[in-house]
Short mmCIF file of C-alpha atoms in Angstrom, two decimals:
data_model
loop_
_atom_site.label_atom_id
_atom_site.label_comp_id
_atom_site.label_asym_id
_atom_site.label_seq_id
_atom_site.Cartn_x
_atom_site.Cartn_y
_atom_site.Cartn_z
CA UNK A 5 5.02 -37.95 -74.43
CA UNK A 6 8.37 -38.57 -72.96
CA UNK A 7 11.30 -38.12 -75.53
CA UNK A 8 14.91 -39.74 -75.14
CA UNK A 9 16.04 -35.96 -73.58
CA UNK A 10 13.42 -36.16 -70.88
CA UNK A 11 14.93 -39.39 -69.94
CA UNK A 12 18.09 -38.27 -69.78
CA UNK A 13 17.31 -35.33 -68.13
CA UNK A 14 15.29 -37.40 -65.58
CA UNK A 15 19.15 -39.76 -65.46
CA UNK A 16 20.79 -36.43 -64.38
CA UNK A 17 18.84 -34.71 -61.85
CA UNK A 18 18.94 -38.54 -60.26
CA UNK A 19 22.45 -38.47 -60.48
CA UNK A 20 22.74 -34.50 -59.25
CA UNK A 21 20.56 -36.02 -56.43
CA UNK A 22 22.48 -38.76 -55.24
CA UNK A 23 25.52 -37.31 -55.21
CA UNK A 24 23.72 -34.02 -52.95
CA UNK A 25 22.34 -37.09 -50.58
CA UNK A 26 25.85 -38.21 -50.11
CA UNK A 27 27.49 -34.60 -49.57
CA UNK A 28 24.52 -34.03 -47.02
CA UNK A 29 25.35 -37.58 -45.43
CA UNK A 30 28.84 -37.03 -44.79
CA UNK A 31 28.68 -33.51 -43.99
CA UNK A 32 26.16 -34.57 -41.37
CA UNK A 33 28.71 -36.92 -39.73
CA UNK A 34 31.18 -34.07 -39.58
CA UNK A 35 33.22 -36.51 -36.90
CA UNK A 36 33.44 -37.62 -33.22
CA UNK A 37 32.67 -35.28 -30.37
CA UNK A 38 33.36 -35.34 -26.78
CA UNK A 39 31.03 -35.38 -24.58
CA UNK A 40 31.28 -34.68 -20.58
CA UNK A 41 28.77 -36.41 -18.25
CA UNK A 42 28.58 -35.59 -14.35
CA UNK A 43 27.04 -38.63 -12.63
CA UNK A 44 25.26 -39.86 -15.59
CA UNK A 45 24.06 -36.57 -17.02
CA UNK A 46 25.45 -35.03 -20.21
CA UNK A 47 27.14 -31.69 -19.05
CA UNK A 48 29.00 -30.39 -21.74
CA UNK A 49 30.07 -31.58 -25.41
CA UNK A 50 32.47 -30.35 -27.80
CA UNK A 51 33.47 -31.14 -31.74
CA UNK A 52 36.78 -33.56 -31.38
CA UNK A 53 38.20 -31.74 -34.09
CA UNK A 54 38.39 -28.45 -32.49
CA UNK A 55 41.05 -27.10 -30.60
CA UNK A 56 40.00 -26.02 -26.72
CA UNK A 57 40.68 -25.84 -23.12
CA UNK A 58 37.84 -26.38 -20.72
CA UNK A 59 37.39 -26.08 -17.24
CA UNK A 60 35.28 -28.72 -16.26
CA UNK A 61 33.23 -27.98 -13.14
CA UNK A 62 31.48 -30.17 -11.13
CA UNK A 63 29.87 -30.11 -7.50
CA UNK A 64 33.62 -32.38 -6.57
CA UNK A 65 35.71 -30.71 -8.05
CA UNK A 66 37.42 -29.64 -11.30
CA UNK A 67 39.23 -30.78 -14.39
CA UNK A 68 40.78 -29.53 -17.30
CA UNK A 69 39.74 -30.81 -20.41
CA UNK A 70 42.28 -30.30 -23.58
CA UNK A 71 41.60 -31.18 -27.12
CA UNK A 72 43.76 -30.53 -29.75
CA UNK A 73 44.62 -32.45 -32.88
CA UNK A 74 41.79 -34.57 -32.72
CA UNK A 75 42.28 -36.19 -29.29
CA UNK A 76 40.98 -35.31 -26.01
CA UNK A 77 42.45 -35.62 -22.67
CA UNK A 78 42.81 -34.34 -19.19
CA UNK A 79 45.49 -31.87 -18.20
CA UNK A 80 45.08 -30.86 -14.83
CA UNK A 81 42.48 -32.17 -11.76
CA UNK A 82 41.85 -31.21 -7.99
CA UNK A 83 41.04 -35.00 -7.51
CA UNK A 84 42.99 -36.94 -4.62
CA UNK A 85 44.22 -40.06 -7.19
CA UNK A 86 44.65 -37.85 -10.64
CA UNK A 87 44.53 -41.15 -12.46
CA UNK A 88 42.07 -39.40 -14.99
CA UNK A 89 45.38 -37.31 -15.52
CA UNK A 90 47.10 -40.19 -16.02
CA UNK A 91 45.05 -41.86 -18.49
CA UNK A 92 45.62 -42.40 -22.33
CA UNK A 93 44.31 -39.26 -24.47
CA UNK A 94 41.03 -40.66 -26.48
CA UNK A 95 40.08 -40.26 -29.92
CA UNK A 96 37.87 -43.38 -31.12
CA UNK A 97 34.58 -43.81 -30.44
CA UNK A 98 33.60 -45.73 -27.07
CA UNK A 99 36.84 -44.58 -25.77
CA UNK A 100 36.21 -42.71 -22.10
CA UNK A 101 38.06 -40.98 -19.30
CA UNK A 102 36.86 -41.11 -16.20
CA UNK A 103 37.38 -39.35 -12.66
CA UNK A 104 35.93 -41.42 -10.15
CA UNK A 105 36.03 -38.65 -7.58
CA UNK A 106 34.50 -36.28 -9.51
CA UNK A 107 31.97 -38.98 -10.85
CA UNK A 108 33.05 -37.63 -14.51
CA UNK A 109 32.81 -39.41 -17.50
CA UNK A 110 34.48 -37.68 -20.94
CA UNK A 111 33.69 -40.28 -23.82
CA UNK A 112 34.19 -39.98 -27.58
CA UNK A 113 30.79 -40.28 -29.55
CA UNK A 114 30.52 -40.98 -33.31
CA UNK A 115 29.39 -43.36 -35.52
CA UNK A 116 32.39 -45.91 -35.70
CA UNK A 117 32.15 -49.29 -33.76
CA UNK A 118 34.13 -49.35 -30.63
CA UNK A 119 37.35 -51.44 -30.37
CA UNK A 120 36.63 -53.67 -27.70
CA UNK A 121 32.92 -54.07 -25.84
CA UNK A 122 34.95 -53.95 -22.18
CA UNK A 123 38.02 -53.66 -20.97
CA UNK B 28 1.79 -25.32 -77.46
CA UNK B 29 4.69 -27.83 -77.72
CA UNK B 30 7.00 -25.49 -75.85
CA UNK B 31 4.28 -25.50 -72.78
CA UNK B 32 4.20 -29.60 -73.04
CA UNK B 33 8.15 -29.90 -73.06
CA UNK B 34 7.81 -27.83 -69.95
CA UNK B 35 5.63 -30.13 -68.30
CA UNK B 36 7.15 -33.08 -69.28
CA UNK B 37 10.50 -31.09 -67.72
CA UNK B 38 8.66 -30.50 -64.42
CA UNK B 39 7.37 -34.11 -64.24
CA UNK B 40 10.61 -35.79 -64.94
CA UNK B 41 12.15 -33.66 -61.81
CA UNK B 42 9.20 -34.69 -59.72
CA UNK B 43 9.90 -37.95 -60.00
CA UNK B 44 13.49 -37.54 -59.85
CA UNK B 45 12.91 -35.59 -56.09
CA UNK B 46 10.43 -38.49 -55.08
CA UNK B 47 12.87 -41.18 -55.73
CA UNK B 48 15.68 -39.41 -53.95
CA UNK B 49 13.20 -38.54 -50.96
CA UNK B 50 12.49 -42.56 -51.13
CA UNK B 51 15.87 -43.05 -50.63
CA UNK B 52 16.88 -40.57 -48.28
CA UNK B 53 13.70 -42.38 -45.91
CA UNK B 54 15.49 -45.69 -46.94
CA UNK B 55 18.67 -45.06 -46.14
CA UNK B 56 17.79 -42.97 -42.93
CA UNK B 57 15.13 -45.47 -41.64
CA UNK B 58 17.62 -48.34 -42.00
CA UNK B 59 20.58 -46.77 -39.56
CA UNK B 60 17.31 -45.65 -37.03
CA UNK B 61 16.49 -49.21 -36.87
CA UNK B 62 20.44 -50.20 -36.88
CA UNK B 63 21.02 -47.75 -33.91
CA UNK B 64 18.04 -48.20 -31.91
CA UNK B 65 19.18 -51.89 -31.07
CA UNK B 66 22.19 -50.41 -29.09
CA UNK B 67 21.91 -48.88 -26.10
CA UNK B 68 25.11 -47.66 -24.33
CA UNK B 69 25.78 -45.56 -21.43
CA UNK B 70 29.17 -44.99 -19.17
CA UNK B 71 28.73 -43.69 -15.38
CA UNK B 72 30.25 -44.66 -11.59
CA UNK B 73 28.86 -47.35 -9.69
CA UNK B 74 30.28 -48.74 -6.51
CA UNK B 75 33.21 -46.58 -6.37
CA UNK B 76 34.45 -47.53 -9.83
CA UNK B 77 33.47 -47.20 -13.48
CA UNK B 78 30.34 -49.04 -14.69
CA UNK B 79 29.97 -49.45 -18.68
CA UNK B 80 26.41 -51.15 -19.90
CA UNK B 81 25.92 -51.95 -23.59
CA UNK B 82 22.88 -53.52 -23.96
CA UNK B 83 21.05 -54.60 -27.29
CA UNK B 84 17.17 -54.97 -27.49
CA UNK B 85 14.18 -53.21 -26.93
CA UNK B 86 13.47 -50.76 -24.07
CA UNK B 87 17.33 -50.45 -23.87
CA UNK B 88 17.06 -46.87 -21.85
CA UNK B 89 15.41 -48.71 -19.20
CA UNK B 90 17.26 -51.45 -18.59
CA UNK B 91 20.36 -49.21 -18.19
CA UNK B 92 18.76 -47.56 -15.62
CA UNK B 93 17.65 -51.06 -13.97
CA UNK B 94 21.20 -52.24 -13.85
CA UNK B 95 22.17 -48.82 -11.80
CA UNK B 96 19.86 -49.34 -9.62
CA UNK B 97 20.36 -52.52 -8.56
CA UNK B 98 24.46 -51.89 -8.93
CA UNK B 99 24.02 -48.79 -6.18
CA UNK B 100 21.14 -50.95 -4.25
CA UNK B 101 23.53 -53.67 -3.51
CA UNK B 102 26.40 -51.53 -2.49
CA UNK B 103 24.23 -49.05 -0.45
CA UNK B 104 22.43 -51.52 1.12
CA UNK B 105 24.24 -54.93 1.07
CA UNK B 106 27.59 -55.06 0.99
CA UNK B 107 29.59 -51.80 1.26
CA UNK B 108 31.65 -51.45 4.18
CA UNK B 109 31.33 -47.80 4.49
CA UNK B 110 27.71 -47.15 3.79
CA UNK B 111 26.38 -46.95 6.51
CA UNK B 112 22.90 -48.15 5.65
CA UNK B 113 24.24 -51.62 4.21
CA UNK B 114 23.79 -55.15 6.30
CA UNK B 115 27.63 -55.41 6.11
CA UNK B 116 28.00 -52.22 7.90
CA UNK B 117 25.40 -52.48 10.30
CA UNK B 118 26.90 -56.92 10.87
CA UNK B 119 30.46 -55.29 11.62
CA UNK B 120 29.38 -52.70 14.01
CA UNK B 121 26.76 -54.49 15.74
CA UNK B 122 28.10 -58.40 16.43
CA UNK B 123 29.03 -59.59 19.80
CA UNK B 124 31.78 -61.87 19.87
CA UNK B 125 30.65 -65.74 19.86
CA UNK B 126 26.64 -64.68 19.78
CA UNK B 127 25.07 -65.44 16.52
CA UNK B 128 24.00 -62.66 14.95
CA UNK B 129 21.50 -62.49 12.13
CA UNK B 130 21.61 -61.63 8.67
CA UNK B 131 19.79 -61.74 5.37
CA UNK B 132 20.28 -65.04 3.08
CA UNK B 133 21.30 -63.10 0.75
CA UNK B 134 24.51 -62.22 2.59
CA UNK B 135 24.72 -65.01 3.95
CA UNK B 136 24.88 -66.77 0.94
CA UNK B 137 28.31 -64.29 -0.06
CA UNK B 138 29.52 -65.13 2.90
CA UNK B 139 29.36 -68.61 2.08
CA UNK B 140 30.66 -68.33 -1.19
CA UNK B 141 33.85 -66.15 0.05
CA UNK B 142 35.04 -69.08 2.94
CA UNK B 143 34.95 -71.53 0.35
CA UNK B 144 37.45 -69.69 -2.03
CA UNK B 145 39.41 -69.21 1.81
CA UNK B 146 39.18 -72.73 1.94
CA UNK B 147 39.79 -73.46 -1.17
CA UNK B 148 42.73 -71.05 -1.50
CA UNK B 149 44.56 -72.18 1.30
CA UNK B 150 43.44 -69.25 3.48
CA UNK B 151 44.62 -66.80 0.95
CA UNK B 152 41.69 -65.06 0.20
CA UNK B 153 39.98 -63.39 3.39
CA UNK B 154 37.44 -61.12 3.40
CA UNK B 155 38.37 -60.10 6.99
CA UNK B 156 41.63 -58.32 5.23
CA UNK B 157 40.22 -55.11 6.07
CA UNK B 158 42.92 -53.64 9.38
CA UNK B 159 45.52 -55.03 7.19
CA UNK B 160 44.45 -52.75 3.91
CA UNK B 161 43.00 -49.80 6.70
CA UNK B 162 47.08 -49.91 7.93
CA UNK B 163 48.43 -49.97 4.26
CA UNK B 164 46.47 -47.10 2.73
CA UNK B 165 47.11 -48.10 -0.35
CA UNK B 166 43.26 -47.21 -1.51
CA UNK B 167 43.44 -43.74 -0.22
CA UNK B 168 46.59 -42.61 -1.17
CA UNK B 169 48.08 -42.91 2.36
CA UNK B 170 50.49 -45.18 1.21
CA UNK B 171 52.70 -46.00 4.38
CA UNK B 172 55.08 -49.09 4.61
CA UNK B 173 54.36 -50.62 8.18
CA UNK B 174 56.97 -51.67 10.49
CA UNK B 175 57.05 -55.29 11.89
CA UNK B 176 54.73 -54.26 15.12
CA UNK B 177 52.12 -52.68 13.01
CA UNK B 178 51.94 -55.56 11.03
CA UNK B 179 51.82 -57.97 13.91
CA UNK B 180 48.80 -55.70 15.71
CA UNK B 181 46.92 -55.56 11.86
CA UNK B 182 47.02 -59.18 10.77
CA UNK B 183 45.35 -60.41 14.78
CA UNK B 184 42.13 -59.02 13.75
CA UNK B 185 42.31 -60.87 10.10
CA UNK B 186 41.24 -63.99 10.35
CA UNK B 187 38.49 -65.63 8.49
CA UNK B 188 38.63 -68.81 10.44
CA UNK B 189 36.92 -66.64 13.26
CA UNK B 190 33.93 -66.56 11.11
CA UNK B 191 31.32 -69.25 10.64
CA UNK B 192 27.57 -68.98 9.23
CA UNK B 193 24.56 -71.08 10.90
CA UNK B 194 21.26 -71.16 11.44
CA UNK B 195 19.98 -69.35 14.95
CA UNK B 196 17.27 -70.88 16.89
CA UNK B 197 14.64 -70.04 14.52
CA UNK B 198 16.08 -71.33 11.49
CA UNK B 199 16.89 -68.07 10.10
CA UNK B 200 21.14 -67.48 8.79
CA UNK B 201 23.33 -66.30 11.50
CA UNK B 202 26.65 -65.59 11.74
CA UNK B 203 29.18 -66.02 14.43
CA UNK B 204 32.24 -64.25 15.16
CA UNK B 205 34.29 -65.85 17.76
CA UNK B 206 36.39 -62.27 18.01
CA UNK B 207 35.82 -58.54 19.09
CA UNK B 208 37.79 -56.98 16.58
CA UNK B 209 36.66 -58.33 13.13
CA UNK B 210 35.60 -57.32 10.11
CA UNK B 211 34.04 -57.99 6.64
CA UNK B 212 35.14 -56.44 3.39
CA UNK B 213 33.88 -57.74 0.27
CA UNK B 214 36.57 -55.83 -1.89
CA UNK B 215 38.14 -58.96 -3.25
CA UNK B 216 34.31 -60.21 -4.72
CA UNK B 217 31.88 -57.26 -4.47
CA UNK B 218 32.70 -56.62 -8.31
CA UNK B 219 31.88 -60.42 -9.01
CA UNK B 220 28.83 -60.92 -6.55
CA UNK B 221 27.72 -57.46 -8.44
CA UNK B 222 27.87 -59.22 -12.25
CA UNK B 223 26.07 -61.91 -10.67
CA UNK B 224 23.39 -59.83 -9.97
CA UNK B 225 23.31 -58.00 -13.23
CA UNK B 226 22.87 -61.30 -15.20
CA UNK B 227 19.94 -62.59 -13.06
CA UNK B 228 18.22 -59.19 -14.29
CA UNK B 229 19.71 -60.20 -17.74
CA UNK B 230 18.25 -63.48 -17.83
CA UNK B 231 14.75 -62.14 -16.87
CA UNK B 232 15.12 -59.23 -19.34
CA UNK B 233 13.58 -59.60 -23.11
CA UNK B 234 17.08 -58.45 -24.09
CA UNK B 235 18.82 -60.04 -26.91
CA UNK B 236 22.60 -59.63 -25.68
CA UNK B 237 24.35 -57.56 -23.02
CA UNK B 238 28.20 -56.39 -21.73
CA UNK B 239 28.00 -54.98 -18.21
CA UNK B 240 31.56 -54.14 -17.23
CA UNK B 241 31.98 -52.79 -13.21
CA UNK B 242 35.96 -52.17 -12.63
CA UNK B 243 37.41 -55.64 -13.80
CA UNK B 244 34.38 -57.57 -14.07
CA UNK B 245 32.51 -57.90 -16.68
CA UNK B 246 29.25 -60.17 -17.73
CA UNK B 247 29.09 -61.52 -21.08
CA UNK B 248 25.28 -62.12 -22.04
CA UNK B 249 23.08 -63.56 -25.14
CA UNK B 250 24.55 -62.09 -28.73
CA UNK B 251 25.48 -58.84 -30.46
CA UNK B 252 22.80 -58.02 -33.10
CA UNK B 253 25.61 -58.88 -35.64
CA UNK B 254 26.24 -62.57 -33.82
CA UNK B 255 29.71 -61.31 -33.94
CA UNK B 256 31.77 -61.70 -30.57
CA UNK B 257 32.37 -60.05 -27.71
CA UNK B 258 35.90 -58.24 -27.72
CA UNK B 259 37.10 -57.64 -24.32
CA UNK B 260 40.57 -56.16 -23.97
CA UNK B 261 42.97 -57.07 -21.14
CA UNK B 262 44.86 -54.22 -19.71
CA UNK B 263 48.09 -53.78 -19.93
CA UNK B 264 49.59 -54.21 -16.61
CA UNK B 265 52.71 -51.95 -17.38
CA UNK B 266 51.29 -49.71 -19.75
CA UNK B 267 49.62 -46.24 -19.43
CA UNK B 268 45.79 -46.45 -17.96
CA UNK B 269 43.89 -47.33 -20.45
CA UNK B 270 46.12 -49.05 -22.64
CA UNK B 271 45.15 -52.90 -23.77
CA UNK B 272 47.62 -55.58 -24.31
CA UNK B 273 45.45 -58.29 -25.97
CA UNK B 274 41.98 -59.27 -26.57
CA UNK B 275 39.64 -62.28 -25.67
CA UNK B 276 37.00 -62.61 -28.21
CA UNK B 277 34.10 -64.78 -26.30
CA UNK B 278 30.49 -65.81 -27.17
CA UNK B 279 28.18 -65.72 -24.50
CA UNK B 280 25.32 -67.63 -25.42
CA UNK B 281 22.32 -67.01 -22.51
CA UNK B 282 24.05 -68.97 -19.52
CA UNK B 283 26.15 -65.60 -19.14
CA UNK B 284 30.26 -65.53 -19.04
CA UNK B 285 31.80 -63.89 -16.55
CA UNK B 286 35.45 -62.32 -16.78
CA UNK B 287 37.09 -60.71 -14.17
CA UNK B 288 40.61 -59.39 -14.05
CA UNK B 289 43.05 -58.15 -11.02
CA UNK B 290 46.76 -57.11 -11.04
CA UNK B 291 49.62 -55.21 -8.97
CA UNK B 292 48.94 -52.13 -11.38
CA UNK B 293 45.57 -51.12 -10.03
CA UNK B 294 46.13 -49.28 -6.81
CA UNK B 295 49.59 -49.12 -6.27
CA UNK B 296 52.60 -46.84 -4.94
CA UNK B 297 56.11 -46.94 -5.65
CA UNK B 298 59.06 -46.52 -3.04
CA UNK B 299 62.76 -46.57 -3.30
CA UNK B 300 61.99 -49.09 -6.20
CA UNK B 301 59.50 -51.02 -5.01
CA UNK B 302 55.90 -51.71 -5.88
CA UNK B 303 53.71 -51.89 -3.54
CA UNK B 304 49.69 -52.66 -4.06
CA UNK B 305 46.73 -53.38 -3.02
CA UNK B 306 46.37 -57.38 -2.88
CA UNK B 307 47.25 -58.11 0.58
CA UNK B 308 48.75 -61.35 1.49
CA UNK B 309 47.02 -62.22 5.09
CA UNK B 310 49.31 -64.36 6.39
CA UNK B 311 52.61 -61.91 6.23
CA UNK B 312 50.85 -59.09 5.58
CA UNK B 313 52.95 -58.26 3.10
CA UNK B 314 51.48 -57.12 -1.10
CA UNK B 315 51.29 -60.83 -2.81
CA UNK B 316 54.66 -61.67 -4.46
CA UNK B 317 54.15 -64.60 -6.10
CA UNK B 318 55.38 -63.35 -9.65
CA UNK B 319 51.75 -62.43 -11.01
CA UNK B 320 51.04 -58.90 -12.21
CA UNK B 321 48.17 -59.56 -13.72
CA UNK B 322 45.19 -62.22 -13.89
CA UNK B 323 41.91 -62.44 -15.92
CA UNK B 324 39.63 -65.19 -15.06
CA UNK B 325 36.54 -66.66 -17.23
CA UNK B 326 34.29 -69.15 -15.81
CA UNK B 327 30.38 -69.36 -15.60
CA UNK B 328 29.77 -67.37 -12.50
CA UNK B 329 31.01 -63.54 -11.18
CA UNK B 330 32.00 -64.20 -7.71
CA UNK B 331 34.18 -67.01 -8.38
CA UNK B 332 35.53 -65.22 -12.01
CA UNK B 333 36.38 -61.80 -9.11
CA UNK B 334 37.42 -63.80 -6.38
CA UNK B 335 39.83 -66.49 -8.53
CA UNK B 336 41.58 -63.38 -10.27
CA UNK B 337 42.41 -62.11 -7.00
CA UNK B 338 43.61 -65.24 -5.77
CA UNK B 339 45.86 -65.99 -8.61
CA UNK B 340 47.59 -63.21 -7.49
CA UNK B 341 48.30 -64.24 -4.00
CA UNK B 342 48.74 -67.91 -4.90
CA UNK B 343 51.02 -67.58 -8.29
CA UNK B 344 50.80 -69.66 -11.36
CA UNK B 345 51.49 -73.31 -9.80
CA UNK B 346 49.23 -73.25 -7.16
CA UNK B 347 46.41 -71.85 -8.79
CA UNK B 348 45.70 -74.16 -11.93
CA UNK B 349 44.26 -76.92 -9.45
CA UNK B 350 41.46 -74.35 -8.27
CA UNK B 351 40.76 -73.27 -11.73
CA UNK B 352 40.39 -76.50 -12.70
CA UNK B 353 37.68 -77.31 -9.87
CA UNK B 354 35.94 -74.31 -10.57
CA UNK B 355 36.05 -75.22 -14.49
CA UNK B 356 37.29 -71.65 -15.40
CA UNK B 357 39.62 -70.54 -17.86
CA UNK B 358 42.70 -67.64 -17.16
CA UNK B 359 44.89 -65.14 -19.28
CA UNK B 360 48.08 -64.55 -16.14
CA UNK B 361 50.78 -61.96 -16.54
CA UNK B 362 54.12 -62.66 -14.85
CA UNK B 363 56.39 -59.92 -14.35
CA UNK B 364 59.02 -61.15 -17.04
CA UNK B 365 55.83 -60.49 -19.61
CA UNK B 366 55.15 -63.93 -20.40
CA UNK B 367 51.37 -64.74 -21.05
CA UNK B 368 50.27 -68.14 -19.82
CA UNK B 369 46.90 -69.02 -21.20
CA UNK B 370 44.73 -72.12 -20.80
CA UNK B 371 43.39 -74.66 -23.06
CA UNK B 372 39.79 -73.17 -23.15
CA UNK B 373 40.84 -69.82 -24.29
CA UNK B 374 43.83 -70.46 -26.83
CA UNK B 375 41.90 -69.33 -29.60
CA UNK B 376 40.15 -66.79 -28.36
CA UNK B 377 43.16 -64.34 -26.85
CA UNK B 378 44.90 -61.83 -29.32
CA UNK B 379 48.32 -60.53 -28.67
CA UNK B 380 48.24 -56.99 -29.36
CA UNK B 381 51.24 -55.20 -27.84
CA UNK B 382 54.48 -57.26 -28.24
CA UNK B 383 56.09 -56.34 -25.44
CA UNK B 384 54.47 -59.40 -23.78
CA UNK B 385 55.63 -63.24 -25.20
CA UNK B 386 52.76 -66.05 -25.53
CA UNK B 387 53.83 -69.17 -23.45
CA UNK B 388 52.51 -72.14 -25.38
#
């Protein structure tokens, strides 16, 4: 026997549910992180939207990494060219820095769609 | 009695309420799985610059790793002039003047390829450039202004006309360098001749769509899983690394598009005012000054797409719409007073995004 209360009772705890789903969903995609690769292989990886300085070591050399308000970019490298010094701070997804010298890659992961497929 | 029913009936509803949220959750979950496993993506250093795959398909993580492969293969063993277990390498160290000397079809077929963009280009673009760039330094950070004498002693061992490919005695490729001091560096194409190579693995693949980017080139394959274009973002010559002034959106379709861009901003010093970089003019030895600071090329192939870009550059504006139009390739070129020239082909596809720079109609 299901009365009209069961039913709504059944409509809530749906409802409750949902909305727990969609806490759960976005708390899961808590935002971008940056992530460090030395000649292809993931080294390090931090949340974008935590303050830091890192000392990046690799068998090249080394790099400072700085985030801070929710961008990420190099301060400081023993590299010959420094153009990863000299390159735009990132914050979207897709967007890298790279030291050639070092063969480091520091690229922005999330789930947003890049802004351009190459440049 | 009743009480114990209600209960059950209580219990029941909330069973079904957690089944149909678990439903969902597997909906909703399975549904961005599937999404997300169609792109593959990966960022690393190939060939002494940065190499970005996307891929979309199946068996994505493989192919990634195919394309490095046969990215460091080609430079390792091919055509780097410093490795020293590539045929370039081992061709420049080993010729004797005037004696043919042979080498792979393969190579010979670059070769080839590069003395008909000399030809074509009036004898701007050499691949024999290498004293003159060695004396320059610009690439290493040197960075020293030659005097007149230098100059004169660099540019008498540049000279592509020295250089002709046949076939020895036994029918294999040969080449033959009528002088001692010679030699061959594909800088101005090895980016091209390398997205060349990626799309034959491409168009052998069972991938739906592709953008393999290695330092300005890039190759344009198949379709996004969205059918949505391909956004490729011009960099802006006088901005910050990294920083885009506009956007071609292109559609690939399976014959591949190939887009390659050069400019004065790429290796570069500045003294007492004065740029100079890296694209060497092999005539007066001198960085080109034609007025161009930056040229993308599109056409249907990666060697002419690298090599064209590098040539607008050394030619200027004028001189090289003729040899895009007998190559059939489109160009986005960057003079130094910011104006944009763009031709017919790729009107609609280039977005102005930093307006700094004026769109010539």
């Amino acid at each position: 026997m299901i009365k009209k209360r069961d039913i709504i009772l059944a409509v809530v705890l749906i409802v409750i549910g949902i909305i727990m789903m969609i806490c759960i969903s976005l708390l899961r995609k808590t935002g971008n992180r940056v992530l460090v690769y030395e000649d292809g292989r993931l080294i390090s990886s931090y949340e974008l939207a935590e303050d830091g300085e890192y000392e990046i070591k690799t068998s090249e050399g080394s790099n400072t990494l700085i985030i801070e308000d929710g961008i990420a970019y190099v301060s400081k490298a023993d590299c010959p060219d420094k153009i990863c010094v000299k390159m735009k701070a990132i914050s979207k997804t897709g967007e890298n820095i790279v030291c050639i010298p070092h063969r480091l890659v520091v690229q922005i992961s999330g789930d947003g769609q890049s802004e351009y497929d190459a440049k | 009695m009743l009480m114990h029913e209600k209960k059950k009936n209580i219990f029941a509803a909330f069973g079904i309420c957690l089944m149909i949220v678990a439903l969902i959750s597997v909906i909703i979950v399975s549904g961005r799985k599937k999404s997300g496993n169609m792109e593959y993506k990966s960022t690393g250093i190939s060939m002494g610059t940065v190499l970005n795959i996307t891929v979309y398909g199946e068996h994505g993580n493989e192919s990634i790793s195919d394309i490095t492969s046969i990215l460091d293969n080609l430079e390792n063993n091919v055509i780097s002039w410093r490795s020293k277990n590539s045929q370039v390498y081992k061709l420049n160290n080993e010729y004797k003047p005037g004696i043919p000397y042979e080498i792979s079809s393969e190579l010979a077929g670059y070769i080839r390829a590069a003395k008909e963009l000399y030809e074509v280009g009036d004898g701007m673009l050499d691949i024999t450039v290498r004293p003159l760039a060695d004396l320059w330094g610009i690439e290493d950070g040197k960075n020293h202004i030659p005097d007149k004498n230098e100059l004169e002693a660099a540019l008498a061992k540049v000279d592509m006309q020295m250089l002709e490919i046949t076939k020895d005695e036994t029918y294999h490729e040969a080449v033959i360098i009528d002088d001692e001091a010679l030699s061959i560096d594909f800088g101005a194409v090895g980016k091209g001749i390398a997205i060349d190579k990626v799309y034959e693995y491409l168009k052998k693949s069972d991938l739906k769509g592709a953008c393999v980017s290695i330092g300005g080139s890039v190759v344009l394959y198949g379709e996004k899983p969205d059918k949505s274009s391909y956004r490729i973002g011009i960099k802006n010559p006088r901005g910050s690394y990294g920083e885009v002034m506009g956007v071609l959106e292109l559609y690939a379709a399976k014959d591949g598009l190939f887009i390659s861009t050069s400019g004065d901003y790429e290796k570069y010093f500045i003294k007492d005012g004065v740029r100079y970089h890296h694209i060497l003019n092999p005539q007066n030895g001198y960085p080109a000054d034609e007025g161009i600071i930056s040229a993308t090329i599109v056409c249907g192939n990666g060697l002419i797409s690298d090599g064209l870009s590098t040539l607008a550059i050394l030619l200027g504006y004028e001189r090289i719409l003729p040899v895009l139009e007998k190559y059939d390739a489109d160009a986005v070129i960057i003079d130094s007073d910011m104006n944009v020239y763009i031709t017919d082909g790729l009107t609609d596809n280039f977005i102005l995004e930093d307006e700094t720079y004026r769109v010539m109609e």
